Coordinates of C-alpha atoms and ligand atoms in Angstrom, one line a residue:
M25 CA 230.9 -93.8 17.3
A26 CA 227.4 -94.7 18.8
K27 CA 226.9 -98.5 18.3
Q28 CA 224.5 -99.5 15.5
R29 CA 221.5 -100.8 17.0
M30 CA 219.5 -103.2 14.6
L31 CA 215.5 -103.4 15.1
Q32 CA 215.0 -106.7 16.7
F33 CA 211.3 -107.6 17.0
V34 CA 211.9 -111.3 17.9
S35 CA 209.7 -112.2 20.9
V36 CA 212.3 -112.8 23.6
E37 CA 209.3 -112.6 25.8
K38 CA 208.0 -115.9 23.8
Q39 CA 211.6 -117.5 24.7
M40 CA 211.2 -116.6 28.5
P41 CA 207.9 -116.1 29.2
E42 CA 208.5 -116.4 32.9
K43 CA 210.7 -113.3 33.2
R44 CA 208.0 -110.8 32.0
A45 CA 206.9 -110.3 35.7
A46 CA 210.6 -110.0 37.1
E47 CA 211.4 -107.3 34.4
A48 CA 208.4 -105.0 35.3
R49 CA 209.7 -105.1 38.6
A50 CA 213.2 -105.4 38.6
H51 CA 214.0 -102.6 36.1
D52 CA 217.0 -104.4 34.7
F53 CA 216.9 -105.6 30.9
K54 CA 220.6 -106.3 31.4
E55 CA 220.5 -108.5 34.6
I56 CA 217.3 -110.7 33.3
Y57 CA 217.7 -111.1 29.5
G58 CA 221.8 -110.7 29.1
E59 CA 222.6 -110.4 25.7
F60 CA 218.9 -110.2 24.3
A61 CA 218.7 -106.8 26.7
D62 CA 218.8 -104.4 23.5
A63 CA 216.0 -106.9 21.7
K64 CA 214.1 -106.6 25.0
A65 CA 214.1 -102.9 25.2
T66 CA 213.1 -102.5 21.7
E67 CA 210.1 -104.9 22.0
Q68 CA 208.8 -103.4 25.3
A69 CA 209.2 -99.8 23.5
S70 CA 207.4 -101.1 20.6
R71 CA 204.3 -102.2 22.5
C72 CA 203.7 -98.3 23.2
S73 CA 200.7 -97.9 21.0
Q74 CA 201.0 -94.3 20.5
C75 CA 197.9 -93.7 21.7
G76 CA 197.7 -89.8 21.3
V77 CA 196.5 -89.4 25.1
P78 CA 199.7 -89.7 26.8
Y79 CA 198.5 -90.5 30.4
C80 CA 202.0 -91.8 30.9
Q81 CA 203.2 -88.3 30.6
S82 CA 201.1 -86.5 32.5
H83 CA 201.4 -88.5 35.3
C84 CA 205.1 -88.4 35.2
P85 CA 205.9 -85.4 37.8
L86 CA 208.5 -84.3 34.9
H87 CA 206.1 -84.8 32.1
N88 CA 208.9 -86.8 30.4
N89 CA 208.0 -87.2 26.7
I90 CA 207.7 -90.6 27.2
P91 CA 205.7 -91.7 23.7
D92 CA 208.6 -90.0 21.7
W93 CA 211.4 -91.5 23.5
L94 CA 209.7 -95.1 23.2
R95 CA 209.4 -94.6 19.5
L96 CA 212.9 -93.9 19.1
T97 CA 214.0 -96.9 21.1
T98 CA 211.6 -98.9 18.8
E99 CA 213.6 -97.5 16.0
G100 CA 216.7 -98.3 17.2
R101 CA 217.5 -94.5 17.7
L102 CA 218.7 -94.8 21.2
Q103 CA 221.2 -91.8 21.4
E104 CA 218.4 -89.5 20.2
A105 CA 216.3 -91.4 22.7
Y106 CA 218.3 -90.4 25.2
E107 CA 219.2 -86.9 24.4
L108 CA 215.2 -86.1 24.4
S109 CA 214.5 -87.9 27.8
Q110 CA 217.3 -86.0 29.6
L111 CA 215.9 -82.5 28.1
T112 CA 213.6 -83.2 31.0
N113 CA 215.0 -85.3 33.6
T114 CA 218.2 -84.4 35.2
F115 CA 218.8 -87.9 36.5
P116 CA 216.8 -90.7 34.4
E117 CA 218.7 -93.5 35.2
I118 CA 217.9 -93.1 38.7
C119 CA 214.3 -92.4 38.3
G120 CA 213.9 -95.5 35.9
R121 CA 215.2 -97.1 38.9
I122 CA 213.5 -96.3 41.7
C123 CA 210.3 -94.4 40.7
P124 CA 207.2 -96.3 41.9
Q125 CA 206.4 -96.2 38.2
D126 CA 203.2 -98.2 39.3
R127 CA 201.5 -95.1 40.9
L128 CA 202.9 -92.5 38.0
C129 CA 203.5 -93.0 34.3
E130 CA 203.2 -97.1 34.2
G131 CA 200.0 -97.1 36.3
N132 CA 198.4 -94.9 33.8
C133 CA 199.5 -96.2 30.7
V134 CA 196.4 -97.1 28.4
I135 CA 198.1 -100.6 27.6
E136 CA 197.8 -101.4 31.2
Q137 CA 194.6 -100.0 31.8
S138 CA 193.0 -101.9 29.2
G139 CA 194.6 -105.2 30.7
H140 CA 197.5 -106.1 28.7
G141 CA 200.5 -104.8 31.0
T142 CA 202.1 -101.9 31.1
V143 CA 204.8 -101.2 28.9
T144 CA 207.9 -101.0 31.3
I145 CA 209.0 -97.8 31.0
G146 CA 211.1 -96.9 33.9
A147 CA 213.1 -100.0 32.6
V148 CA 213.2 -98.5 29.2
E149 CA 214.3 -95.1 30.6
K150 CA 217.2 -96.8 32.7
Y151 CA 218.2 -98.8 29.9
I152 CA 218.6 -96.0 27.5
T153 CA 220.4 -93.8 30.0
D154 CA 222.9 -96.8 31.2
T155 CA 223.6 -97.3 27.3
A156 CA 224.4 -93.5 27.2
W157 CA 227.0 -93.6 29.9
E158 CA 228.7 -96.8 28.5
E159 CA 228.4 -95.1 24.9
G160 CA 229.8 -91.8 26.0
W161 CA 226.8 -90.2 25.2
V162 CA 226.4 -88.0 28.5
Q163 CA 228.0 -84.8 28.1
P164 CA 229.9 -83.4 30.6
I165 CA 228.8 -80.2 32.4
R166 CA 230.3 -77.6 30.3
P167 CA 228.8 -73.8 30.8
A168 CA 229.1 -71.8 27.6
V169 CA 229.7 -68.6 29.5
E170 CA 230.5 -68.0 33.3
R171 CA 228.3 -65.8 35.3
S172 CA 229.2 -63.6 38.3
E173 CA 226.2 -64.9 40.5
S174 CA 226.6 -67.6 42.9
V175 CA 224.4 -69.9 45.1
G176 CA 224.7 -71.8 48.2
I177 CA 222.4 -74.8 48.3
I178 CA 221.9 -76.7 51.7
G179 CA 221.3 -80.3 51.2
A180 CA 222.8 -82.6 48.3
G181 CA 220.0 -85.0 48.1
P182 CA 218.0 -85.0 44.3
G183 CA 216.3 -81.9 45.1
G184 CA 220.0 -79.8 45.6
L185 CA 221.7 -81.6 43.1
A186 CA 218.9 -81.3 40.3
A187 CA 219.1 -77.4 40.9
A188 CA 222.9 -77.6 41.0
D189 CA 223.2 -79.2 37.4
A190 CA 220.8 -76.4 35.8
L191 CA 222.7 -73.7 37.6
R192 CA 226.1 -74.7 36.8
R193 CA 225.0 -75.5 33.0
A194 CA 224.0 -71.8 33.0
G195 CA 227.5 -70.9 34.4
V196 CA 226.3 -70.0 37.6
Q197 CA 228.8 -70.4 40.6
V198 CA 227.3 -73.1 43.1
T199 CA 228.7 -74.4 46.3
V200 CA 226.6 -77.5 48.1
Y201 CA 226.8 -78.0 51.9
D202 CA 226.1 -81.1 53.4
R203 CA 226.3 -82.7 56.8
Y204 CA 227.0 -86.0 55.0
D205 CA 230.6 -87.0 54.2
R206 CA 229.0 -88.0 50.6
A207 CA 226.5 -86.1 48.3
G208 CA 223.2 -87.9 47.4
G209 CA 221.0 -87.5 50.2
L210 CA 218.7 -90.1 50.5
L211 CA 219.8 -91.7 47.2
T212 CA 223.2 -92.4 49.1
Y213 CA 222.1 -93.1 52.4
G214 CA 218.7 -94.1 52.6
I215 CA 217.5 -95.9 49.5
P216 CA 219.5 -99.5 49.6
G217 CA 221.9 -100.4 47.0
F218 CA 220.1 -103.5 45.8
K219 CA 217.3 -100.7 44.2
L220 CA 219.8 -98.1 43.5
E221 CA 223.4 -99.3 43.0
K222 CA 225.5 -96.5 44.8
E223 CA 228.0 -96.4 41.6
V224 CA 225.2 -95.0 39.6
V225 CA 225.1 -91.8 42.3
M226 CA 228.5 -91.4 42.7
R227 CA 228.8 -91.5 38.7
R228 CA 226.5 -88.1 38.9
N229 CA 228.2 -86.8 41.8
K230 CA 231.5 -86.8 40.0
Q231 CA 229.5 -85.2 37.1
L232 CA 228.6 -82.2 39.1
E233 CA 232.2 -81.8 40.6
D234 CA 234.0 -82.2 37.4
G235 CA 231.6 -79.6 35.9
G236 CA 232.4 -77.0 38.2
V237 CA 230.1 -77.8 41.5
R238 CA 231.9 -77.0 44.8
F239 CA 231.0 -79.5 47.5
V240 CA 231.5 -78.4 51.3
L241 CA 231.0 -82.1 53.1
N242 CA 230.7 -82.7 56.8
C243 CA 229.1 -79.3 57.0
N244 CA 226.1 -78.9 59.3
V245 CA 224.3 -75.8 58.8
G246 CA 223.3 -74.5 61.8
S247 CA 226.4 -75.6 63.8
D248 CA 229.4 -75.8 61.3
I249 CA 228.3 -72.6 59.8
S250 CA 225.1 -70.6 59.9
F251 CA 222.7 -70.0 57.6
A252 CA 223.3 -66.5 57.8
E253 CA 226.7 -66.8 56.8
I254 CA 225.8 -68.9 53.6
R255 CA 223.4 -66.3 52.9
E256 CA 225.9 -63.5 53.3
K257 CA 228.2 -65.5 51.0
H258 CA 225.7 -66.2 48.0
D259 CA 223.3 -64.3 45.9
A260 CA 220.8 -66.9 46.4
V261 CA 220.3 -69.8 48.8
L262 CA 218.6 -72.9 48.1
I263 CA 217.2 -75.1 51.0
A264 CA 217.3 -78.9 50.2
T265 CA 217.3 -80.4 53.5
G266 CA 215.0 -83.0 53.6
V267 CA 213.1 -84.5 56.4
Y268 CA 214.9 -86.3 58.9
K269 CA 213.1 -86.4 62.4
S270 CA 211.5 -90.3 62.8
R271 CA 208.2 -90.6 63.8
D272 CA 208.5 -92.4 67.0
L273 CA 206.6 -95.0 69.0
Q274 CA 205.7 -95.1 72.6
G275 CA 204.4 -97.3 74.8
P276 CA 206.0 -99.8 77.5
G277 CA 209.4 -101.0 76.6
S278 CA 209.8 -98.4 73.7
G279 CA 213.3 -97.6 74.9
A280 CA 214.5 -101.1 75.1
R281 CA 217.8 -102.1 73.4
G282 CA 217.4 -103.7 70.0
I283 CA 214.8 -101.4 68.8
V284 CA 216.2 -99.1 66.0
R285 CA 215.1 -96.3 63.6
A286 CA 214.8 -97.4 60.1
I287 CA 217.2 -94.3 59.0
D288 CA 219.9 -95.5 61.1
Y289 CA 219.3 -99.3 60.0
L290 CA 219.3 -98.4 56.4
T291 CA 222.6 -95.6 56.4
A292 CA 224.3 -98.3 58.2
S293 CA 223.6 -101.0 55.8
N294 CA 224.1 -98.5 52.7
R295 CA 227.6 -97.6 54.5
Q296 CA 228.6 -101.0 55.0
N297 CA 228.3 -101.7 51.4
L298 CA 230.0 -98.5 50.3
G299 CA 233.1 -100.0 52.1
D300 CA 233.0 -97.9 55.3
T301 CA 233.5 -99.3 58.5
V302 CA 230.3 -99.3 60.6
P303 CA 230.9 -100.5 64.2
E304 CA 227.2 -100.5 64.7
Y305 CA 227.1 -103.1 61.8
E306 CA 229.9 -105.0 63.2
S307 CA 228.7 -105.2 66.7
G308 CA 225.2 -106.4 65.3
E309 CA 223.2 -103.6 66.8
L310 CA 222.2 -102.3 63.2
N311 CA 222.4 -105.8 61.1
A312 CA 220.0 -108.2 60.8
A313 CA 222.0 -111.5 60.4
G314 CA 220.7 -114.4 61.8
R315 CA 217.8 -112.1 63.9
K316 CA 214.3 -112.3 64.1
V317 CA 213.5 -109.0 62.8
V318 CA 210.0 -107.1 63.0
V319 CA 209.8 -104.0 60.8
I320 CA 206.6 -101.6 62.1
G321 CA 205.3 -99.6 59.0
G322 CA 203.6 -99.9 56.0
G323 CA 205.6 -97.4 53.6
D324 CA 208.5 -97.7 51.1
T325 CA 210.9 -97.1 54.0
A326 CA 209.5 -100.3 55.8
M327 CA 209.6 -102.3 52.4
D328 CA 213.4 -101.2 52.1
C329 CA 214.3 -102.5 55.7
V330 CA 212.2 -105.8 55.2
R331 CA 214.1 -106.6 52.0
T332 CA 217.5 -105.3 53.5
A333 CA 217.1 -107.7 56.5
I334 CA 216.6 -110.5 54.1
R335 CA 219.8 -109.6 52.4
Q336 CA 221.6 -109.6 55.6
G337 CA 220.5 -113.3 56.3
A338 CA 217.8 -112.4 59.1
D339 CA 216.2 -115.7 60.5
S340 CA 212.8 -114.5 59.8
V341 CA 211.5 -110.9 58.9
K342 CA 207.7 -109.9 59.6
C343 CA 206.3 -106.3 58.8
L344 CA 203.3 -105.0 60.9
Y345 CA 201.0 -102.7 59.4
R346 CA 198.0 -101.2 61.1
R347 CA 195.8 -101.1 58.1
D348 CA 195.2 -103.7 55.3
R349 CA 197.0 -104.1 52.2
A350 CA 194.9 -102.2 49.8
N351 CA 195.0 -99.3 52.2
M352 CA 199.1 -99.5 52.8
P353 CA 201.1 -96.2 51.3
G354 CA 203.8 -98.1 50.0
S355 CA 204.3 -99.5 46.5
Q356 CA 202.1 -102.6 45.6
R357 CA 205.0 -103.7 43.6
E358 CA 207.5 -103.4 46.5
V359 CA 205.1 -105.4 48.7
Q360 CA 205.0 -108.2 46.0
N361 CA 208.9 -108.2 45.6
A362 CA 209.1 -108.5 49.4
E363 CA 206.8 -111.4 49.5
E364 CA 208.6 -113.0 46.9
E365 CA 211.8 -112.9 48.8
G366 CA 210.3 -114.5 52.3
V367 CA 209.0 -111.3 54.2
V368 CA 205.4 -112.0 55.9
F369 CA 203.3 -109.2 56.5
E370 CA 200.9 -109.1 59.5
W371 CA 198.3 -107.0 58.0
L372 CA 196.0 -104.9 60.4
T373 CA 198.2 -105.3 63.6
A374 CA 199.6 -102.3 65.8
P375 CA 202.3 -102.6 68.7
Q376 CA 201.0 -101.6 72.1
G377 CA 204.6 -102.1 73.7
F378 CA 207.7 -104.4 74.0
A379 CA 208.9 -107.0 75.8
G380 CA 212.3 -108.1 77.3
D381 CA 215.3 -105.5 77.5
P382 CA 217.4 -106.1 75.0
V383 CA 213.8 -106.6 73.4
S384 CA 212.6 -110.1 72.7
G385 CA 209.0 -109.3 71.3
V386 CA 206.5 -107.0 70.2
M387 CA 203.2 -106.6 72.0
V388 CA 200.6 -106.7 69.0
Q389 CA 197.0 -105.6 69.0
R390 CA 195.2 -106.9 66.2
M391 CA 192.9 -104.2 64.6
R392 CA 189.8 -103.6 62.0
L393 CA 189.2 -101.1 59.6
G394 CA 186.5 -98.9 61.0
A395 CA 184.3 -95.7 59.3
P396 CA 186.4 -93.8 57.0
D397 CA 187.8 -90.6 58.6
A398 CA 188.0 -87.1 57.0
S399 CA 190.5 -87.9 54.3
G400 CA 188.1 -90.9 53.3
R401 CA 190.3 -93.6 54.4
Q402 CA 188.9 -96.2 57.0
S403 CA 190.7 -95.7 60.4
P404 CA 191.7 -98.5 62.1
E405 CA 190.2 -99.7 65.2
V406 CA 191.4 -102.0 67.8
I407 CA 189.8 -105.5 68.4
E408 CA 189.5 -106.3 72.1
G409 CA 190.9 -109.1 73.2
A410 CA 193.0 -110.2 70.1
D411 CA 196.3 -109.0 71.7
Y412 CA 199.7 -111.4 70.9
V413 CA 203.2 -111.2 71.2
E414 CA 205.2 -111.6 68.1
E415 CA 208.5 -112.9 68.6
A416 CA 211.4 -110.3 67.8
D417 CA 215.2 -109.6 68.8
L418 CA 215.6 -106.7 66.3
V419 CA 212.9 -104.3 66.0
I420 CA 212.6 -101.5 63.3
K421 CA 210.5 -98.3 63.3
A422 CA 209.9 -97.4 60.1
L423 CA 206.9 -95.1 60.6
G424 CA 207.9 -91.9 58.5
F425 CA 209.4 -88.5 58.5
E426 CA 208.9 -85.2 59.7
P427 CA 211.0 -81.9 59.2
E428 CA 213.3 -80.6 61.5
D429 CA 212.5 -77.2 63.0
L430 CA 214.5 -74.9 60.9
P431 CA 213.7 -71.6 62.3
A432 CA 214.7 -72.8 65.8
L433 CA 217.9 -74.8 64.4
W434 CA 219.2 -71.7 62.5
G435 CA 217.8 -69.0 64.4
E436 CA 215.9 -67.6 61.5
E437 CA 212.4 -66.7 62.8
A438 CA 211.7 -65.2 59.2
L439 CA 211.4 -68.5 57.5
E440 CA 207.8 -69.4 57.4
V441 CA 206.7 -72.8 58.0
T442 CA 203.9 -74.3 57.6
R443 CA 202.0 -76.1 60.8
W444 CA 203.5 -79.4 60.0
G445 CA 206.9 -77.7 60.4
T446 CA 207.8 -77.7 56.3
V447 CA 209.0 -74.7 54.5
K448 CA 206.4 -72.7 52.7
A449 CA 207.1 -71.6 49.5
N450 CA 206.1 -70.4 46.4
F451 CA 204.5 -73.3 44.1
R452 CA 206.2 -72.2 40.9
T453 CA 209.4 -70.4 41.8
H454 CA 209.7 -72.0 45.2
E455 CA 211.1 -68.8 46.9
T456 CA 210.4 -68.6 50.6
A457 CA 209.3 -65.7 52.8
M458 CA 212.9 -64.7 52.6
P459 CA 213.6 -62.8 49.4
G460 CA 216.5 -64.7 47.5
V461 CA 215.9 -68.0 49.4
Y462 CA 214.4 -70.9 48.0
A463 CA 213.2 -74.1 49.2
V464 CA 212.5 -77.6 47.6
G465 CA 211.9 -81.4 47.9
D466 CA 210.8 -83.0 50.7
I467 CA 211.3 -80.0 53.3
V468 CA 208.4 -78.4 51.6
R469 CA 206.5 -81.4 50.0
G470 CA 206.9 -83.5 53.4
A471 CA 208.4 -87.2 52.5
S472 CA 207.8 -87.5 49.2
L473 CA 209.5 -89.0 46.0
V474 CA 212.9 -88.4 44.2
V475 CA 211.0 -87.6 40.9
W476 CA 209.0 -84.6 42.9
A477 CA 212.7 -83.4 44.4
I478 CA 214.0 -83.2 40.8
R479 CA 211.3 -81.3 39.3
D480 CA 211.6 -78.6 42.4
G481 CA 214.9 -78.4 41.8
R482 CA 214.8 -77.8 38.3
E483 CA 212.0 -75.4 38.6
A484 CA 213.9 -73.3 41.3
A485 CA 216.9 -73.2 39.4
D486 CA 214.9 -71.9 36.3
A487 CA 213.4 -69.1 38.9
M488 CA 216.7 -68.1 40.4
L489 CA 218.1 -67.4 36.7
E490 CA 215.0 -65.2 35.8
A491 CA 215.9 -63.6 39.0
F492 CA 219.5 -63.0 38.3
E493 CA 218.6 -61.9 34.5
A494 CA 215.7 -59.6 35.8
A495 CA 218.2 -58.1 38.4
S496 CA 221.1 -57.5 35.5
T497 CA 218.5 -56.1 33.1
G498 CA 216.7 -54.1 35.4
V499 CA 213.6 -55.9 34.4
A500 CA 211.6 -57.2 37.2
A501 CA 211.0 -60.9 37.4
E502 CA 207.3 -62.1 37.0
Ligands
LIG613 C1 214.4 -95.5 52.9 C2 213.8 -94.4 51.9 C3 213.7 -94.8 50.5 C4 212.9 -94.2 49.9 N1 212.6 -95.0 48.3 C5 212.2 -94.0 47.7 C6 212.3 -94.5 46.1 O1 212.5 -95.8 45.9 N2 211.7 -93.8 45.1 C7 211.6 -92.4 45.4 O2 211.0 -91.6 44.3 N3 211.5 -91.9 46.9 C8 211.9 -92.6 47.7 N4 212.3 -92.5 48.9 C9 212.2 -90.7 49.0 C10 213.3 -90.1 48.4 O3 214.4 -90.5 49.0 C11 213.1 -88.4 48.8 O4 211.8 -88.1 48.5 C12 214.2 -87.6 48.3 O5 215.7 -88.1 48.6 C13 214.0 -86.1 48.7 O6 215.0 -85.5 48.3 P1 215.6 -84.0 49.1 O7 216.4 -83.7 48.0 O8 214.4 -83.1 49.4 O9 216.4 -84.6 50.4 P2 217.2 -85.4 50.6 O10 217.7 -86.7 49.8 O11 216.6 -86.0 52.1 O12 218.7 -84.9 51.2 C14 218.5 -83.8 51.8 C15 220.2 -83.5 52.1 O13 220.3 -82.3 53.0 C16 221.3 -82.7 53.8 N5 221.1 -81.9 55.0 C17 220.1 -81.8 56.1 N6 220.1 -81.1 56.9 C18 221.1 -80.2 56.8 C19 221.7 -79.2 57.3 N7 221.4 -78.5 58.7 N8 223.1 -79.1 56.8 C20 223.7 -79.8 56.0 N9 223.1 -80.4 54.9 C21 222.1 -81.2 55.5 C22 221.2 -84.1 54.3 O14 222.5 -84.7 55.0 C23 220.9 -84.8 52.7 O15 222.1 -85.2 52.1 C24 212.4 -92.9 49.9 C25 213.2 -92.3 51.2 C26 213.7 -93.2 52.4 C27 213.7 -92.9 53.5
LIG614 S1 210.5 -89.8 36.0 FE1 209.6 -91.7 36.7 S2 207.5 -91.2 36.3 FE2 208.5 -90.1 34.9 S3 208.7 -91.6 33.1 FE3 210.6 -91.8 34.4 S4 209.8 -93.6 35.6 FE4 208.2 -92.7 35.0

């Protein structure tokens, strides 16, 4: 039976004023407030003014019904709050943890806009869904009817898994192929465990498996099985392969030992945390313990690398970024977290080469911001004569990701891609130039966010179901 939750308008905040900022960033009422977590979630939810112009909702890619589930939380009706929130979000506890809320729902909360500090929407979303799991309110996947159609999904990241969930609930036969040994994509091997605990991802993988989704892991499409074979086996195919080609650095010494790719570094760390034996971690090649670490890049991946290096016990951690703080692509909240943990940011700096092999330093050029480019962003320019060497014995390149060349890898020239190499797909149905082949997530958008991959996956599943219905009734889908 659902636990009764009393309304508690006790101002926990007054009792623990220093915790407010931590809460906005840490997303964990239980960790911060312990036995007061319930009261704190209720109190935060009650701060929502029910403004009637829910910018939070319109700036959430899933258009979550935030004001209503905040109101239900305020009233102590947590189960109903959970039920409402999961109608629009396949993995609310994941988004609550790792959405960059300062750029999405919370950044557009009217209370935030009026200078009183946002309602911590992500923390409430996480709280109600974690509670739902604890209380047994999360329903297993049990389709009311089994359908004959089958869908092959390539890629077990959030885009593929959100589609798998929706299709399986509708009774479709779903097989997910992934080249990794665990499902979850970047939820499992990219995003660090201190932001997203791996049990939370594994629990969702299990729910899907228990619900009848078939996983074919350690299966690299293009080498272990061809794309054509997958197409042959299924009525529809979803490509959700993400983007994994790391942007590289050129310049003297760029091939030196001790210069590594962010994805390799983070994957090794995540594997080690999952209990795997990771030789590159054991050998120190992908381990920051006792090292002078320099991370190059200003996005969220760079923030994950610097914060992971701190946790591994690095001697020092510096982050080089060629623009200034205001112009960095990563979340400001993450920068603040990293600074509080001891990371030093060297704004307006760019590497021009590397000293030593193994690497002993980064040759750095100081930059300034010049005139805005076509996109309106100020372009960084070199300041002549302001070079210096930044000491480092582990350099992590976190310059972003590009798509692999899928048409060439899979021998499928009919799969149309954009000039950036992302797969071209209809923005509503997500169908590609190949009939019955859909594509979602980063492989369509370029490096993006989990919440957008979830939205795409849900929409593609809807479009496939419409197409199946149309085929079975003979009425063409729109
Ligand atoms: C380090 C890092 C941190 C991030 N942090 C955040 C964050 O805090 N918040 C946020 O919202 N977003 C974050 N992102 C972005 C987010 O993880 C992605 O936008 C999201 O995971 C994209 O989902 P996806 O399903 O499109 O692809 P992915 O999650 O990349 O999953 C793709 C899957 O396809 C599989 N695959 C690829 N090619 C093949 C093939 N040929 N055969 C078989 N399988 C294949 C891969 O193994 C992988 O499992 C982060 C990204 C990185 C790299
Ligand atoms: S899914 Fe992300 S953007 Fe939407 S309400 Fe949740 S935390 Fe905010």
